PDB file of C-alpha atoms in Angstrom:
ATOM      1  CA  UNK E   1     -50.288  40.080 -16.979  1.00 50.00           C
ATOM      2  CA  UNK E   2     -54.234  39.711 -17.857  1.00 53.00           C
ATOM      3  CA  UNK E   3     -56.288  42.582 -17.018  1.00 54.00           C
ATOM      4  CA  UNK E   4     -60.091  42.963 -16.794  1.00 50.00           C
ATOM      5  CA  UNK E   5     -60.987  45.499 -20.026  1.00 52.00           C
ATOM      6  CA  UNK E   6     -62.271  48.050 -18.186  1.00 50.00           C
ATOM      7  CA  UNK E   7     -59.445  48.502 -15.900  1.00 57.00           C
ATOM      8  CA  UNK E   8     -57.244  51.873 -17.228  1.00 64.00           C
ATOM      9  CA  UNK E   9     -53.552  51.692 -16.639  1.00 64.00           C
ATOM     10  CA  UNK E  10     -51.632  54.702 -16.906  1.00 68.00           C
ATOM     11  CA  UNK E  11     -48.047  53.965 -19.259  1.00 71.00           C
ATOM     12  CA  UNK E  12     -45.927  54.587 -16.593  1.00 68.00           C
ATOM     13  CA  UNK E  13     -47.822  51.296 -14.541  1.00 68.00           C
ATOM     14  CA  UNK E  14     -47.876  49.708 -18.089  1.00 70.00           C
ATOM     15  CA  UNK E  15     -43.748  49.717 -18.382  1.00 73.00           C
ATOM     16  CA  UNK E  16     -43.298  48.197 -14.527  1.00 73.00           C
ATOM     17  CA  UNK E  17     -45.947  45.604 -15.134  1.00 70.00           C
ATOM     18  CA  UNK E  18     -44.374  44.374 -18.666  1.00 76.00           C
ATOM     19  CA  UNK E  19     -41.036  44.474 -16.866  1.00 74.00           C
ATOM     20  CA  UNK E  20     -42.361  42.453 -14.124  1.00 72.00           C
ATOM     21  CA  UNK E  21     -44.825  39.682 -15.992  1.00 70.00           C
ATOM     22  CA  UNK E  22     -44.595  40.747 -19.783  1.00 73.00           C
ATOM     23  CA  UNK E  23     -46.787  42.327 -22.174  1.00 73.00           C
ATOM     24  CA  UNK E  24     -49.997  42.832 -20.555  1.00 68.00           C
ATOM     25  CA  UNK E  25     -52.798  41.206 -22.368  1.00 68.00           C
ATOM     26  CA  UNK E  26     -56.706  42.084 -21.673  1.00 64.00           C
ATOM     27  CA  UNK E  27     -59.614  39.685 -21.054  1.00 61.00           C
ATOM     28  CA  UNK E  28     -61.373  40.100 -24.276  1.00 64.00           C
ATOM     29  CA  UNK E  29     -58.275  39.016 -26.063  1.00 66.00           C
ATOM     30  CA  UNK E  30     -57.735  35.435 -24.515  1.00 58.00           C
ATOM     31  CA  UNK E  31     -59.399  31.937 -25.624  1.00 58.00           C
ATOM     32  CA  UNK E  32     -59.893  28.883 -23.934  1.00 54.00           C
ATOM     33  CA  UNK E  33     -59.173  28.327 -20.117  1.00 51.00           C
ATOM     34  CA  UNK E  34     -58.217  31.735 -18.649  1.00 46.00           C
ATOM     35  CA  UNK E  35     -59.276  30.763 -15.054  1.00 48.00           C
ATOM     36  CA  UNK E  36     -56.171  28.584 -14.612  1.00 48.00           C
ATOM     37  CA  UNK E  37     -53.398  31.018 -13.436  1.00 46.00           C
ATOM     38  CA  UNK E  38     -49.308  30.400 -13.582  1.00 45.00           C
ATOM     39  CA  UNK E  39     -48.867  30.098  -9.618  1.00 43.00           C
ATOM     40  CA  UNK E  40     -52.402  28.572  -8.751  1.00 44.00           C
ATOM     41  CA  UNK E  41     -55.700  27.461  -9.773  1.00 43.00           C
ATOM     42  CA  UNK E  42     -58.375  29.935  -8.227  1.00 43.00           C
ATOM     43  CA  UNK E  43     -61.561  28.619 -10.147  1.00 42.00           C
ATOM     44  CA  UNK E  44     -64.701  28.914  -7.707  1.00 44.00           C
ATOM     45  CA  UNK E  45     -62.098  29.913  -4.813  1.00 44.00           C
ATOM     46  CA  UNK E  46     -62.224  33.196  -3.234  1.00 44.00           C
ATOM     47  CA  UNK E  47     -58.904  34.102  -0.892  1.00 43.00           C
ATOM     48  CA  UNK E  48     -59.131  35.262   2.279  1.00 43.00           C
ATOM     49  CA  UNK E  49     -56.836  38.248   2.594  1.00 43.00           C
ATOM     50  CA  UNK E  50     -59.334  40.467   3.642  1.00 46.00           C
ATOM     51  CA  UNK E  51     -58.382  42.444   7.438  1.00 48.00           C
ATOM     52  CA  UNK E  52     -61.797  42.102   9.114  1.00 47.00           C
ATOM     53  CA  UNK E  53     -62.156  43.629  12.364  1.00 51.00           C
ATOM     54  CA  UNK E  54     -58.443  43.841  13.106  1.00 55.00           C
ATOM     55  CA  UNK E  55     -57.890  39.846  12.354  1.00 62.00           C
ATOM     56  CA  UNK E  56     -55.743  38.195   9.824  1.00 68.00           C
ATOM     57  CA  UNK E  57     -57.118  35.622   7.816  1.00 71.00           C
ATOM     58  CA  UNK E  58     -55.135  32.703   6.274  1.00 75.00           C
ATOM     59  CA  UNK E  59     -55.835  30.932   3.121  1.00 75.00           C
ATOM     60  CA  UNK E  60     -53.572  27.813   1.866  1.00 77.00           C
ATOM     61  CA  UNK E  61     -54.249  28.711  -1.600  1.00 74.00           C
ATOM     62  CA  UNK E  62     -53.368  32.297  -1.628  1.00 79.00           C
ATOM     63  CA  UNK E  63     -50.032  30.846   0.668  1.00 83.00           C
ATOM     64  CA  UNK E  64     -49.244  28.708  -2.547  1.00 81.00           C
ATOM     65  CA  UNK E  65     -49.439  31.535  -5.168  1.00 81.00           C
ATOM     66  CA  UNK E  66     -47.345  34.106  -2.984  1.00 86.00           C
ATOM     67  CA  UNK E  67     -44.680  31.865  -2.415  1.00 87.00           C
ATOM     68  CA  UNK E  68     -44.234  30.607  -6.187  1.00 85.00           C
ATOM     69  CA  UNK E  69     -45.337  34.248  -7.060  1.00 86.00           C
ATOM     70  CA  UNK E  70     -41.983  35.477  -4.883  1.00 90.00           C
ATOM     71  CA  UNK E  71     -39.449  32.858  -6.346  1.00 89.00           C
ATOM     72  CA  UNK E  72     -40.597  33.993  -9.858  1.00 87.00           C
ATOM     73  CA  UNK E  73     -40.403  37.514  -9.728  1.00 89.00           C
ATOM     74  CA  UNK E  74     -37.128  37.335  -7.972  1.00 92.00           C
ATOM     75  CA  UNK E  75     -35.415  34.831  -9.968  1.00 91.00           C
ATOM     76  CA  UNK E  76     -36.772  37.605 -13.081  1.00 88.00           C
ATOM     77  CA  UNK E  77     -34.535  39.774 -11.365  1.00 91.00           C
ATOM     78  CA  UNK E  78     -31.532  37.749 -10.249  1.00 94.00           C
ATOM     79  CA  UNK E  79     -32.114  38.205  -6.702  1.00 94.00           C
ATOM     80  CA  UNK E  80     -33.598  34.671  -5.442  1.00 91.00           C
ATOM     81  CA  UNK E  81     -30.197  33.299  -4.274  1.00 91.00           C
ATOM     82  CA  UNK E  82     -30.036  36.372  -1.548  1.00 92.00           C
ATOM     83  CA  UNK E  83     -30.622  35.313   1.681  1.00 92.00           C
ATOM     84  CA  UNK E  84     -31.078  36.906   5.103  1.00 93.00           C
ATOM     85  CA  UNK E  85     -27.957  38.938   6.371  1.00 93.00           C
ATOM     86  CA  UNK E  86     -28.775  40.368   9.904  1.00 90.00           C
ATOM     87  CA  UNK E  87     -25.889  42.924   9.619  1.00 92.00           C
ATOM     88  CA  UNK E  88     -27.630  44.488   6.507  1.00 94.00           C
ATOM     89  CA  UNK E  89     -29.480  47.619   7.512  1.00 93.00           C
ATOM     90  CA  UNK E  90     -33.024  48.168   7.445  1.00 95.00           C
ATOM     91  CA  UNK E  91     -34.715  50.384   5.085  1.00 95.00           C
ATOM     92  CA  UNK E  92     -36.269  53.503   6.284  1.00 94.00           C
ATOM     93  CA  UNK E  93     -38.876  54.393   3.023  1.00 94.00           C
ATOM     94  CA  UNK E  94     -40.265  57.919   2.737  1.00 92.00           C
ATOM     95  CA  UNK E  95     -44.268  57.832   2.286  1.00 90.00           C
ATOM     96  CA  UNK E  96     -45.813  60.998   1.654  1.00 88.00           C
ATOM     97  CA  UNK E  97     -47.913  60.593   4.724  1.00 87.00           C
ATOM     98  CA  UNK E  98     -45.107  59.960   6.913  1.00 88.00           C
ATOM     99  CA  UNK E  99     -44.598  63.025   9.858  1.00 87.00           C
ATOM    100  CA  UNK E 100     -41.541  64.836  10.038  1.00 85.00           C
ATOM    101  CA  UNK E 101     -40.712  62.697  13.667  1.00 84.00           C
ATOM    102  CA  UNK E 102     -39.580  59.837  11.659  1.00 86.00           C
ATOM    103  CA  UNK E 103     -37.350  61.189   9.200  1.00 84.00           C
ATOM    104  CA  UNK E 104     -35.627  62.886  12.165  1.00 82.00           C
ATOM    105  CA  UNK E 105     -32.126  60.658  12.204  1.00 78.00           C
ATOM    106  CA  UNK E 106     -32.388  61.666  16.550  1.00 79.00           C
ATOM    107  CA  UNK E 107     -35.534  59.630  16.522  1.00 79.00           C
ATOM    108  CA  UNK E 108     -33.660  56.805  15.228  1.00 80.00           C
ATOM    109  CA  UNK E 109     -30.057  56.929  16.749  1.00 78.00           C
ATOM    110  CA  UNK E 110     -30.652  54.829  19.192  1.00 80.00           C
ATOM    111  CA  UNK E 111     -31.815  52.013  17.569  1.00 84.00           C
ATOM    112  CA  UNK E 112     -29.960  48.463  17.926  1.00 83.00           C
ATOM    113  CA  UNK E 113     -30.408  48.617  13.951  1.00 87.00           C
ATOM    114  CA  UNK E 114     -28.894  50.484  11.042  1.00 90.00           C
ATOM    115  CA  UNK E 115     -31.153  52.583   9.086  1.00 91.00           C
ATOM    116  CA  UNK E 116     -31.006  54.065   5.427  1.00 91.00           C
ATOM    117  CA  UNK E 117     -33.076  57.154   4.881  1.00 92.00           C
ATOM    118  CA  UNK E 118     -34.320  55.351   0.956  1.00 93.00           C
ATOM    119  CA  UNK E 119     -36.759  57.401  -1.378  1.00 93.00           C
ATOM    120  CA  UNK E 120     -37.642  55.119  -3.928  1.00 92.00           C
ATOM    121  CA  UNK E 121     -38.831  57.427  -6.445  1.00 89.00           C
ATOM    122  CA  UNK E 122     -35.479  58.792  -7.027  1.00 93.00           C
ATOM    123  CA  UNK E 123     -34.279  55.249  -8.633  1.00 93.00           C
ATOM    124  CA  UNK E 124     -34.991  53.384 -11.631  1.00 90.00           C
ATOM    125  CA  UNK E 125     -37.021  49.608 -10.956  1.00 89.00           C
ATOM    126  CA  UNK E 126     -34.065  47.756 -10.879  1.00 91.00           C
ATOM    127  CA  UNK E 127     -31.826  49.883  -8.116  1.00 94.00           C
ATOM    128  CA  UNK E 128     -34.682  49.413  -5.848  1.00 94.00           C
ATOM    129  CA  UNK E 129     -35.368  45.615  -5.980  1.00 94.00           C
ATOM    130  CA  UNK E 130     -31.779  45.774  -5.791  1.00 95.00           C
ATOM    131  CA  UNK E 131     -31.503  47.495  -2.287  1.00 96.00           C
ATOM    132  CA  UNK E 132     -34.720  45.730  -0.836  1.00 96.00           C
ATOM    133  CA  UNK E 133     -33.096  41.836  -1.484  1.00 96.00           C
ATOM    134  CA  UNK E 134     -29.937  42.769   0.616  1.00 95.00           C
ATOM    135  CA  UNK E 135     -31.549  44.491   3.304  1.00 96.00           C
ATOM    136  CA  UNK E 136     -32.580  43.112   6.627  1.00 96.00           C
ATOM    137  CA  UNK E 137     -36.112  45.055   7.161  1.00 96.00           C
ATOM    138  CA  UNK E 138     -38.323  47.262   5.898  1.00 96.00           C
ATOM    139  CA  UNK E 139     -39.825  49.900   7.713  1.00 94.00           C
ATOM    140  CA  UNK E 140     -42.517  52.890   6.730  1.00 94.00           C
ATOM    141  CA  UNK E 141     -45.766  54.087   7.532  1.00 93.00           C
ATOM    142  CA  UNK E 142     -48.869  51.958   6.202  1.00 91.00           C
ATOM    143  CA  UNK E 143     -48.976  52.187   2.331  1.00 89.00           C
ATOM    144  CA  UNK E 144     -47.107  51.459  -1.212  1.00 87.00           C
ATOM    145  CA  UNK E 145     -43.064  51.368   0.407  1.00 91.00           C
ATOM    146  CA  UNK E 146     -44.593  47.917   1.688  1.00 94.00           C
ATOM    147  CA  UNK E 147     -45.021  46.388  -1.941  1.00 91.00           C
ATOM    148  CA  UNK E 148     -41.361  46.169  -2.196  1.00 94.00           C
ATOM    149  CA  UNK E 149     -41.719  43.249   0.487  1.00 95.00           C
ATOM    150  CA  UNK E 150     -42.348  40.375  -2.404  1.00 94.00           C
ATOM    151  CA  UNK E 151     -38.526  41.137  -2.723  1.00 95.00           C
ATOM    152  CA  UNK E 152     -37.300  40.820   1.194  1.00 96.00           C
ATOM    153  CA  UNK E 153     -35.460  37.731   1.560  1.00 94.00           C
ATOM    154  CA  UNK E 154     -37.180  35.175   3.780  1.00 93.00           C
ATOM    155  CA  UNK E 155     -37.201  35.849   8.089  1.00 95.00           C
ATOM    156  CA  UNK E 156     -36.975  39.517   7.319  1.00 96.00           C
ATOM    157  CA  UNK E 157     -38.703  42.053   9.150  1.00 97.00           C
ATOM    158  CA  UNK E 158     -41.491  44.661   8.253  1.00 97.00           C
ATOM    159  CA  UNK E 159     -42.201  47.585  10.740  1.00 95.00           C
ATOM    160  CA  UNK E 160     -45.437  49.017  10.221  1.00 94.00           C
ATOM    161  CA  UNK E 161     -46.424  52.572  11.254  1.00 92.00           C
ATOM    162  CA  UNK E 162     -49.524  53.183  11.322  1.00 90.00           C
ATOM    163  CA  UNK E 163     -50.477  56.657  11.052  1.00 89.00           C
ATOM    164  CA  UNK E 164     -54.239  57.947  10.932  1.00 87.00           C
ATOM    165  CA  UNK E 165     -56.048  58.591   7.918  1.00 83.00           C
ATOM    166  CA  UNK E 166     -58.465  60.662   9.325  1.00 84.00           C
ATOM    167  CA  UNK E 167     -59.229  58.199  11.947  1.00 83.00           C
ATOM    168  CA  UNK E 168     -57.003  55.795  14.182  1.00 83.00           C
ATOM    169  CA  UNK E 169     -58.056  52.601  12.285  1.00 80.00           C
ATOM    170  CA  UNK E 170     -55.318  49.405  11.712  1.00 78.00           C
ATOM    171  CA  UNK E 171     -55.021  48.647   7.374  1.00 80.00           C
ATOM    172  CA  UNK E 172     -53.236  45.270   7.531  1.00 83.00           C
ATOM    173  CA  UNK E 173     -53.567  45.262   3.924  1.00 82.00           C
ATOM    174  CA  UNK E 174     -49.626  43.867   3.846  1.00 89.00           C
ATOM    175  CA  UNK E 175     -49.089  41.788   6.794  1.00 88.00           C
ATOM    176  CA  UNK E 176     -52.130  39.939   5.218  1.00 85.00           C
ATOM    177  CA  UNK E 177     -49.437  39.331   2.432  1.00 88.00           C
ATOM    178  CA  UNK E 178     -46.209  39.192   4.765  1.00 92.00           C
ATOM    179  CA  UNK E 179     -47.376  36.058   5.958  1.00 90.00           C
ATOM    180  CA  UNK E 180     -47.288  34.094   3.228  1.00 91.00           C
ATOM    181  CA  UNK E 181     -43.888  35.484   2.353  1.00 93.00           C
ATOM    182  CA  UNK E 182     -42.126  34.100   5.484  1.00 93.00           C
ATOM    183  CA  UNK E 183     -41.567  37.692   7.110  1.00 95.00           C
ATOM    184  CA  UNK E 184     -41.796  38.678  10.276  1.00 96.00           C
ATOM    185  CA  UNK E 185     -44.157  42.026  10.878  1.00 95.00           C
ATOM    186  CA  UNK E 186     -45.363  44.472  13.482  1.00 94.00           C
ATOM    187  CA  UNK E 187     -48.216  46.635  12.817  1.00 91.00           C
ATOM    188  CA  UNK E 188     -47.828  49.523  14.774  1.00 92.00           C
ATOM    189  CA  UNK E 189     -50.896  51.764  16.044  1.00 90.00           C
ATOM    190  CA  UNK E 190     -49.059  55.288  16.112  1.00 91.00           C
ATOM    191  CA  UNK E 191     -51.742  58.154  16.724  1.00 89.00           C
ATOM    192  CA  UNK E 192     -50.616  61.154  18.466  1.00 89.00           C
ATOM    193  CA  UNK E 193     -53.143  63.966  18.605  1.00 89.00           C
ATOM    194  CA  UNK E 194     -50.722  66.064  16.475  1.00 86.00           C
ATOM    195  CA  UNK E 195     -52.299  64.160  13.237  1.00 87.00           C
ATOM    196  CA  UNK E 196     -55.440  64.785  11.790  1.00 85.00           C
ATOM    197  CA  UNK E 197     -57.488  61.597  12.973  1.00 85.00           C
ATOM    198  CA  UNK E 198     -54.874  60.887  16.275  1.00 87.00           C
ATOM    199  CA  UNK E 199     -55.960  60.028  19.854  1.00 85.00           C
ATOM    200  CA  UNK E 200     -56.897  62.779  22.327  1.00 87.00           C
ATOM    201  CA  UNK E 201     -53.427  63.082  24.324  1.00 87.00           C
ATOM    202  CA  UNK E 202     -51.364  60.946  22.582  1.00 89.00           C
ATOM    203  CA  UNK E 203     -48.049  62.380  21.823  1.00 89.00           C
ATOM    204  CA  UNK E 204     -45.297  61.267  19.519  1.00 89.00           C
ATOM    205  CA  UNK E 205     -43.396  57.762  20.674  1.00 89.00           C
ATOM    206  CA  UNK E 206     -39.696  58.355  21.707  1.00 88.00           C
ATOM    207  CA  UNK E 207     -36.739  57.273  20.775  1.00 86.00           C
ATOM    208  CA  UNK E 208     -36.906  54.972  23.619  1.00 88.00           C
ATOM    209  CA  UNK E 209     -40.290  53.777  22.628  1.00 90.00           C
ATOM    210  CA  UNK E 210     -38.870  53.005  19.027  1.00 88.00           C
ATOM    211  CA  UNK E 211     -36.165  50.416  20.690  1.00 89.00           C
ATOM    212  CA  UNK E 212     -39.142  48.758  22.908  1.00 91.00           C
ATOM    213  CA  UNK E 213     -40.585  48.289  19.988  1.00 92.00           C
ATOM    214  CA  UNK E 214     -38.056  47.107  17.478  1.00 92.00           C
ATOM    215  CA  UNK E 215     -36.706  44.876  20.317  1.00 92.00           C
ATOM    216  CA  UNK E 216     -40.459  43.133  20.586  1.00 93.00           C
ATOM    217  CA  UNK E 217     -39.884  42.928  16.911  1.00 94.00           C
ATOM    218  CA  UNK E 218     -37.247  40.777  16.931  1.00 94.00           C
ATOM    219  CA  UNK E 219     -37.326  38.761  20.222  1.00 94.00           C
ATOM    220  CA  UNK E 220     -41.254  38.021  20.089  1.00 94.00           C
ATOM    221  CA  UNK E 221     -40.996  36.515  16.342  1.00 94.00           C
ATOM    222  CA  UNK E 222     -37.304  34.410  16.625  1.00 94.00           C
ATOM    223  CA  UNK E 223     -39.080  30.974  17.342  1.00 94.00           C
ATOM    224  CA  UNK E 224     -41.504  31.563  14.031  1.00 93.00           C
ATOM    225  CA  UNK E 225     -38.243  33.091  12.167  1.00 93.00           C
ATOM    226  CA  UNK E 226     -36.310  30.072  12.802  1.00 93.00           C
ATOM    227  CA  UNK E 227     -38.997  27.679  11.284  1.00 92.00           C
ATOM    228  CA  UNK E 228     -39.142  30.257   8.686  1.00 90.00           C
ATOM    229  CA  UNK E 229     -42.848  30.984   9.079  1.00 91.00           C
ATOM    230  CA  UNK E 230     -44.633  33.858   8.760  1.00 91.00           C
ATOM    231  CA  UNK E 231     -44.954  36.307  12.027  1.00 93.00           C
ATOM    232  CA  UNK E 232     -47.794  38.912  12.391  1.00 92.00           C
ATOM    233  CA  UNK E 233     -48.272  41.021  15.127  1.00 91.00           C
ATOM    234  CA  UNK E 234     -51.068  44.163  15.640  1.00 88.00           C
ATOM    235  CA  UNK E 235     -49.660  46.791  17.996  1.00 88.00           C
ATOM    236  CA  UNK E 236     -52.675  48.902  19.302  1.00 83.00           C
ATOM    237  CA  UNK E 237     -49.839  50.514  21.815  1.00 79.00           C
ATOM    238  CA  UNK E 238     -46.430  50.143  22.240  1.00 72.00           C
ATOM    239  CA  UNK E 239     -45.708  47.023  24.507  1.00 67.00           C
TER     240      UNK E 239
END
């Protein structure tokens, strides 16, 4: 891992990035042709994976390095070989941000998939790459549970919640990435008025939302899923 000098990692960010890519080495330490990377070559490039005005971009180059990127870091970890199993549950990761209506199990019951309730924090690196490679799905509100996706096997799904940050605004921050990874993902507007930032009369979905939903999931991305491409959909309401 090379790292600009200024940048200031805290040790606990130091250990997972050495486990990941080894030590970690800063730019005023290296000689000769840094620019040249393992995965790609991004010399005078600039990636588009930028969410601009609720649109995806795609860039061929950035395609490249996520999909060597993902067969290294899983092979690191012994977990390349695991492929898709649709009878695998889905995970269900706690955020911080995420309301108290969807880490009710009744919200969930009756969903066509199996969920595990997974906190992350609770287990060392290794347990969680673990979980995420046999699992069929990942779903959370918008933020870090989604990083875990490098380790989804291919034509697995990501459900995206997301829930306002002080305003009802779409980050597609990782279905920019998802699509590069082969994964099929929803990005789900869910404002009620309840949340700081929500829409005016907008009250949590229900459980029979949730199924719409998940069932859009699945059906609307099975022709991309069997080519094994990438799927990315932006879900200002449910359908």
């Amino acid at each position: 891992a090379i790292l600009m000098d200024f940048f200031q990692m805290p040790q606990a960010f130091e250990d997972i990035w050495t486990a990941f890519f080894g030590p970690v080495k800063f730019t005023s330490s290296l000689t000769g042709c840094w620019r040249t990377a393992t995965f790609a070559t991004y010399y005078n490039v600039r990636p588009s994976i930028w969410p601009v005005k609720q649109k995806i971009l795609f860039d061929h180059v950035t395609g490249y390095w996520m999909r060597s990127f993902r067969l290294f870091i899983q092979r690191k970890f012994d977990v390349s070989h695991r492929a898709y199993n649709s009878s695998s549950p889905w995970l269900l990761m706690l955020h911080k941000r995420m309301p108290a209506f969807v880490t009710n199990s009744r919200f969930w019951e009756m969903s066509p998939m199996q969920f595990l309730l997974r906190d992350q924090s609770k287990y060392p690196i290794t347990e969680q790459i673990d979980v995420v490679s046999t699992s069929a799905g990942l779903l959370s509100v918008e933020g870090a549970a989604f990083a875990h996706q490098v380790f989804l096997p291919p034509t697995a799904y990501l459900l995206i919640m997301q829930i306002p940050r002080g305003q009802c605004i779409p980050q597609l921050w990782h279905s920019s990435m998802s699509q590069y990874l082969q994964l099929a993902a929803v990005e789900w507007r869910v404002c009620p008025e309840s949340i700081n930032g929500g829409r005016k009369g907008e009250t949590p979905p229900s459980r029979e939302t949730i199924i719409t939903v998940l069932n859009f999931l699945v059906g609307a991305s099975a022709q991309a899923r069997k080519a094994k491409n990438g799927w990315v959909c932006i879900l200002n309401e449910a359908p």
